[in-house]
CSV table of C-alpha atoms in Angstrom, one decimal:
chain,number,residue,atom,x,y,z
A,1383,ALA,CA,91.3,82.5,125.1
A,1384,GLN,CA,92.8,85.9,125.2
A,1385,SER,CA,91.3,88.6,127.4
A,1386,VAL,CA,92.0,92.2,128.2
A,1387,THR,CA,91.3,94.0,131.4
A,1388,GLN,CA,91.1,97.7,132.0
A,1389,PRO,CA,90.5,97.9,135.8
A,1390,ASP,CA,89.4,101.6,135.8
A,1391,ILE,CA,86.0,102.3,134.3
A,1392,HIS,CA,86.2,106.0,134.9
A,1393,ILE,CA,89.1,108.3,135.7
A,1394,THR,CA,88.8,112.0,136.4
A,1395,VAL,CA,91.9,114.2,136.0
A,1396,SER,CA,92.6,117.9,136.2
A,1397,GLU,CA,93.8,119.6,133.0
A,1398,GLY,CA,97.6,119.7,133.1
A,1399,ALA,CA,97.9,116.7,135.4
A,1400,SER,CA,99.4,113.4,134.4
A,1401,LEU,CA,97.3,110.5,133.3
A,1402,GLU,CA,97.9,106.7,133.5
A,1403,LEU,CA,95.5,104.1,132.2
A,1404,ARG,CA,96.0,100.5,133.1
A,1405,CYS,CA,95.7,97.5,130.8
A,1406,ASN,CA,96.4,93.9,131.6
A,1407,TYR,CA,96.1,91.0,129.2
A,1408,SER,CA,95.9,87.3,129.4
A,1409,TYR,CA,97.5,85.5,126.5
A,1410,GLY,CA,99.7,82.5,125.8
A,1411,ALA,CA,102.4,84.5,124.2
A,1412,THR,CA,103.1,88.2,123.8
A,1413,PRO,CA,100.4,89.5,121.6
A,1414,TYR,CA,100.3,92.6,119.5
A,1415,LEU,CA,99.1,95.4,121.8
A,1416,PHE,CA,97.2,98.6,120.9
A,1417,TRP,CA,95.6,101.6,122.5
A,1418,TYR,CA,92.7,103.3,120.8
A,1419,VAL,CA,90.7,106.4,121.7
A,1420,GLN,CA,87.0,106.9,120.9
A,1421,SER,CA,85.6,110.4,121.0
A,1422,PRO,CA,81.8,110.9,120.8
A,1423,GLY,CA,80.5,110.5,117.3
A,1424,GLN,CA,83.9,109.5,115.9
A,1425,GLY,CA,85.5,106.2,115.1
A,1426,LEU,CA,88.3,104.6,117.0
A,1427,GLN,CA,91.6,106.2,116.4
A,1428,LEU,CA,94.9,104.3,117.0
A,1429,LEU,CA,97.1,106.1,119.6
A,1430,LEU,CA,100.0,103.6,119.5
A,1431,LYS,CA,100.9,100.0,119.1
A,1432,TYR,CA,103.5,97.5,120.2
A,1433,PHE,CA,104.6,94.6,118.2
A,1434,SER,CA,108.2,94.0,119.4
A,1435,GLY,CA,111.4,95.8,120.3
A,1436,ASP,CA,111.6,98.8,122.6
A,1437,THR,CA,109.1,98.3,125.4
A,1438,LEU,CA,108.4,102.1,125.7
A,1439,VAL,CA,106.2,103.1,122.7
A,1440,GLN,CA,105.5,106.7,121.7
A,1441,GLY,CA,102.2,107.5,120.1
A,1442,ILE,CA,100.2,110.4,118.8
A,1443,LYS,CA,98.9,113.3,120.8
A,1444,GLY,CA,101.7,113.0,123.4
A,1445,PHE,CA,100.7,109.5,124.6
A,1446,GLU,CA,103.2,106.8,125.4
A,1447,ALA,CA,102.8,103.2,126.7
A,1448,GLU,CA,105.1,100.7,128.3
A,1449,PHE,CA,105.0,97.0,127.8
A,1450,LYS,CA,105.9,95.0,130.8
A,1451,ARG,CA,106.1,91.3,130.0
A,1452,SER,CA,106.5,90.2,133.7
A,1453,GLN,CA,103.2,92.0,134.6
A,1454,SER,CA,101.4,91.3,131.3
A,1455,SER,CA,100.6,95.0,131.2
A,1456,PHE,CA,100.6,97.7,128.6
A,1457,ASN,CA,99.7,100.9,130.5
A,1458,LEU,CA,99.1,104.2,128.7
A,1459,ARG,CA,100.5,107.5,130.0
A,1460,LYS,CA,100.4,111.2,129.2
A,1461,PRO,CA,102.4,113.7,131.2
A,1462,SER,CA,100.0,116.6,130.9
A,1463,VAL,CA,96.4,116.2,130.0
A,1464,HIS,CA,94.4,118.6,127.8
A,1465,TRP,CA,90.7,119.1,127.9
A,1466,SER,CA,90.5,117.5,124.4
A,1467,ASP,CA,91.8,114.3,125.8
A,1468,ALA,CA,88.4,113.6,127.4
A,1469,ALA,CA,87.2,110.4,125.7
A,1470,GLU,CA,86.9,106.7,126.0
A,1471,TYR,CA,90.1,104.7,125.8
A,1472,PHE,CA,90.4,101.1,124.8
A,1473,CYS,CA,93.3,98.7,125.1
A,1474,ALA,CA,93.3,95.8,122.6
A,1475,VAL,CA,95.3,92.8,121.7
A,1476,ALA,CA,95.7,90.7,118.6
A,1477,PRO,CA,97.5,87.4,118.0
A,1478,PRO,CA,100.9,87.8,116.4
A,1479,PRO,CA,102.1,85.7,113.5
A,1480,PRO,CA,102.1,82.9,112.8
A,1481,ARG,CA,98.6,82.6,114.3
A,1482,ALA,CA,97.7,86.0,113.3
A,1483,ALA,CA,94.1,85.0,112.7
A,1484,GLY,CA,93.7,88.0,110.5
A,1485,ASN,CA,94.8,90.1,113.4
A,1486,LYS,CA,91.4,90.0,115.1
A,1487,LEU,CA,91.3,92.5,118.0
A,1488,THR,CA,90.1,91.7,121.5
A,1489,PHE,CA,89.2,94.8,123.3
A,1490,GLY,CA,89.2,95.7,127.0
A,1491,GLY,CA,86.2,97.2,128.6
A,1492,GLY,CA,87.3,100.7,128.1
A,1493,THR,CA,88.2,103.6,130.5
A,1494,ARG,CA,86.3,106.9,130.3
A,1495,VAL,CA,88.5,109.9,131.0
A,1496,LEU,CA,87.0,113.1,132.3
A,1497,VAL,CA,89.1,116.2,132.4
A,1498,LYS,CA,88.4,118.9,134.9
A,1499,PRO,CA,89.2,122.5,134.1
B,915,GLY,CA,95.0,108.5,104.2
B,916,ALA,CA,93.3,105.3,105.6
B,917,VAL,CA,89.8,106.6,105.8
B,918,VAL,CA,86.9,104.2,106.5
B,919,SER,CA,83.3,105.4,106.0
B,920,GLN,CA,80.1,103.9,107.2
B,921,HIS,CA,76.6,104.6,105.8
B,922,PRO,CA,74.2,105.4,107.3
B,923,SER,CA,75.5,107.0,110.4
B,924,ARG,CA,72.1,106.6,112.1
B,925,VAL,CA,69.1,104.6,111.2
B,926,ILE,CA,65.7,104.0,112.9
B,927,CYS,CA,63.6,101.1,111.7
B,928,LYS,CA,60.5,99.2,112.6
B,929,SER,CA,60.7,95.8,114.1
B,930,GLY,CA,60.7,93.1,111.5
B,931,THR,CA,62.4,95.1,108.8
B,932,SER,CA,65.9,94.6,107.5
B,933,VAL,CA,68.6,97.2,107.6
B,934,LYS,CA,71.8,97.3,105.5
B,935,ILE,CA,74.9,99.1,106.7
B,936,GLU,CA,77.8,99.8,104.3
B,937,CYS,CA,81.5,100.0,105.2
B,938,ARG,CA,83.9,101.4,102.7
B,939,SER,CA,87.6,101.9,102.7
B,940,LEU,CA,88.1,105.1,100.8
B,941,ASP,CA,91.8,105.2,100.0
B,942,PHE,CA,93.1,101.7,100.4
B,943,GLN,CA,92.2,98.2,99.6
B,944,ALA,CA,91.0,96.0,102.4
B,945,THR,CA,91.1,92.3,102.0
B,946,THR,CA,89.7,91.9,105.5
B,947,MET,CA,87.0,93.9,107.2
B,948,PHE,CA,85.7,93.4,110.7
B,949,TRP,CA,82.2,94.1,112.2
B,950,TYR,CA,81.8,95.0,115.8
B,951,ARG,CA,78.9,95.7,118.0
B,952,GLN,CA,79.1,98.1,120.9
B,953,PHE,CA,76.4,98.5,123.6
B,954,PRO,CA,76.1,101.7,125.5
B,955,LYS,CA,79.0,102.3,127.9
B,956,GLN,CA,80.5,98.9,126.9
B,957,SER,CA,83.4,97.7,124.8
B,958,LEU,CA,83.4,96.6,121.2
B,959,MET,CA,82.5,92.9,120.6
B,960,LEU,CA,83.7,91.3,117.4
B,961,MET,CA,80.8,89.9,115.5
B,962,ALA,CA,82.5,88.6,112.3
B,963,THR,CA,85.5,88.8,110.0
B,964,SER,CA,84.8,89.5,106.4
B,965,ASN,CA,87.2,88.4,103.7
B,966,GLU,CA,86.9,89.7,100.2
B,967,GLY,CA,85.4,87.1,97.9
B,968,SER,CA,84.7,84.5,100.6
B,969,LYS,CA,82.2,83.8,103.3
B,970,ALA,CA,82.4,85.7,106.5
B,971,THR,CA,83.6,84.0,109.7
B,972,TYR,CA,81.3,84.6,112.6
B,973,GLU,CA,82.2,84.7,116.3
B,974,GLN,CA,80.6,82.3,118.7
B,975,GLY,CA,77.0,83.3,119.5
B,976,VAL,CA,76.5,85.5,116.5
B,977,GLU,CA,73.7,84.3,114.2
B,978,LYS,CA,75.0,84.3,110.6
B,979,ASP,CA,71.4,84.2,109.2
B,980,LYS,CA,70.5,87.2,111.3
B,981,PHE,CA,73.6,89.3,110.5
B,982,LEU,CA,74.3,88.8,106.8
B,983,ILE,CA,77.8,90.0,105.7
B,984,ASN,CA,78.9,90.5,102.1
B,985,HIS,CA,82.4,91.6,101.1
B,986,ALA,CA,82.0,91.9,97.4
B,987,SER,CA,85.0,94.1,96.6
B,988,LEU,CA,88.3,95.2,98.2
B,989,THR,CA,86.7,98.5,99.3
B,990,LEU,CA,83.2,97.5,100.4
B,991,SER,CA,81.6,95.3,103.0
B,992,THR,CA,77.9,95.3,104.0
B,993,LEU,CA,76.2,94.1,107.1
B,994,THR,CA,72.5,93.4,106.9
B,995,VAL,CA,70.5,93.0,110.0
B,996,THR,CA,67.5,90.9,109.0
B,997,SER,CA,64.2,91.0,110.7
B,998,ALA,CA,65.4,93.5,113.2
B,999,HIS,CA,64.1,93.5,116.7
B,1000,PRO,CA,64.5,96.0,119.5
B,1001,GLU,CA,67.3,94.0,121.1
B,1002,ASP,CA,69.3,94.5,117.9
B,1003,SER,CA,69.5,98.2,118.7
B,1004,SER,CA,73.2,99.0,119.1
B,1005,PHE,CA,76.1,100.8,117.7
B,1006,TYR,CA,77.7,98.9,114.8
B,1007,ILE,CA,81.3,99.6,113.9
B,1008,CYS,CA,83.4,98.3,111.1
B,1009,SER,CA,87.1,98.3,110.6
B,1010,ALA,CA,89.2,97.6,107.5
B,1011,ARG,CA,92.6,96.1,107.6
B,1012,ASP,CA,95.3,97.6,105.5
B,1013,ARG,CA,97.6,94.8,104.9
B,1014,THR,CA,100.4,97.0,103.7
B,1015,ARG,CA,100.4,98.7,107.1
B,1016,ASN,CA,99.2,95.7,109.2
B,1017,GLU,CA,96.8,98.0,110.9
B,1018,GLN,CA,93.0,98.3,111.2
B,1019,PHE,CA,91.2,101.5,110.5
B,1020,PHE,CA,87.8,102.1,112.0
B,1021,GLY,CA,84.6,103.6,110.6
B,1022,PRO,CA,82.7,106.2,112.6
B,1023,GLY,CA,79.9,103.7,113.4
B,1024,THR,CA,76.2,103.3,112.7
B,1025,ARG,CA,73.7,103.7,115.4
B,1026,LEU,CA,70.7,101.4,114.8
B,1027,THR,CA,67.5,101.9,116.7
B,1028,VAL,CA,64.7,99.3,116.2
B,1029,LEU,CA,61.3,100.4,117.3
């Protein structure tokens, strides 16, 4: 069965500093990969996704992620964090076609990001 | 575009009562909707996959008679927590899959508190 690991439960960064959130997955083949952000009282918002092709993916809000097949990782990065980036971040995987399985998502445990002024 | 709403956003009920939560895709058709449960400070756990016009598929360990799911139209799925107990208190989140964009869009969630 597939699994997703986010090793860091909490990360605290200073505003303006860079941020990197780690995500490792266990899957038989390369799954579809996603990063979501959850702010208090709001639904999950997709930051970016990787299906195939260029392993460096650009997303919204200045985020990017790099897929590394050899490490089964899909780490999220942002060069300069803003106070509004304080939130919970989830990495997720879904089976690609042909299995697809309706693209059910399996989520990692989440990383809570705190931003210091 | 791609807005998913949930109603109610918050509900408090007595033990033994049933609660219905609605999930609507407002500006797209969703042949598939998903229901998740999120405990405080934890991740989302998929409960079931709801396909329009057919029975829902439940994940292992989720009681289908406890969590009734109906997906009667391409824009609406409902989750009914029957005979709710305090251990059912949680944050319930739905998502709707837009097939044209091969992407899921999430609702804002419903916080259920069972007294």
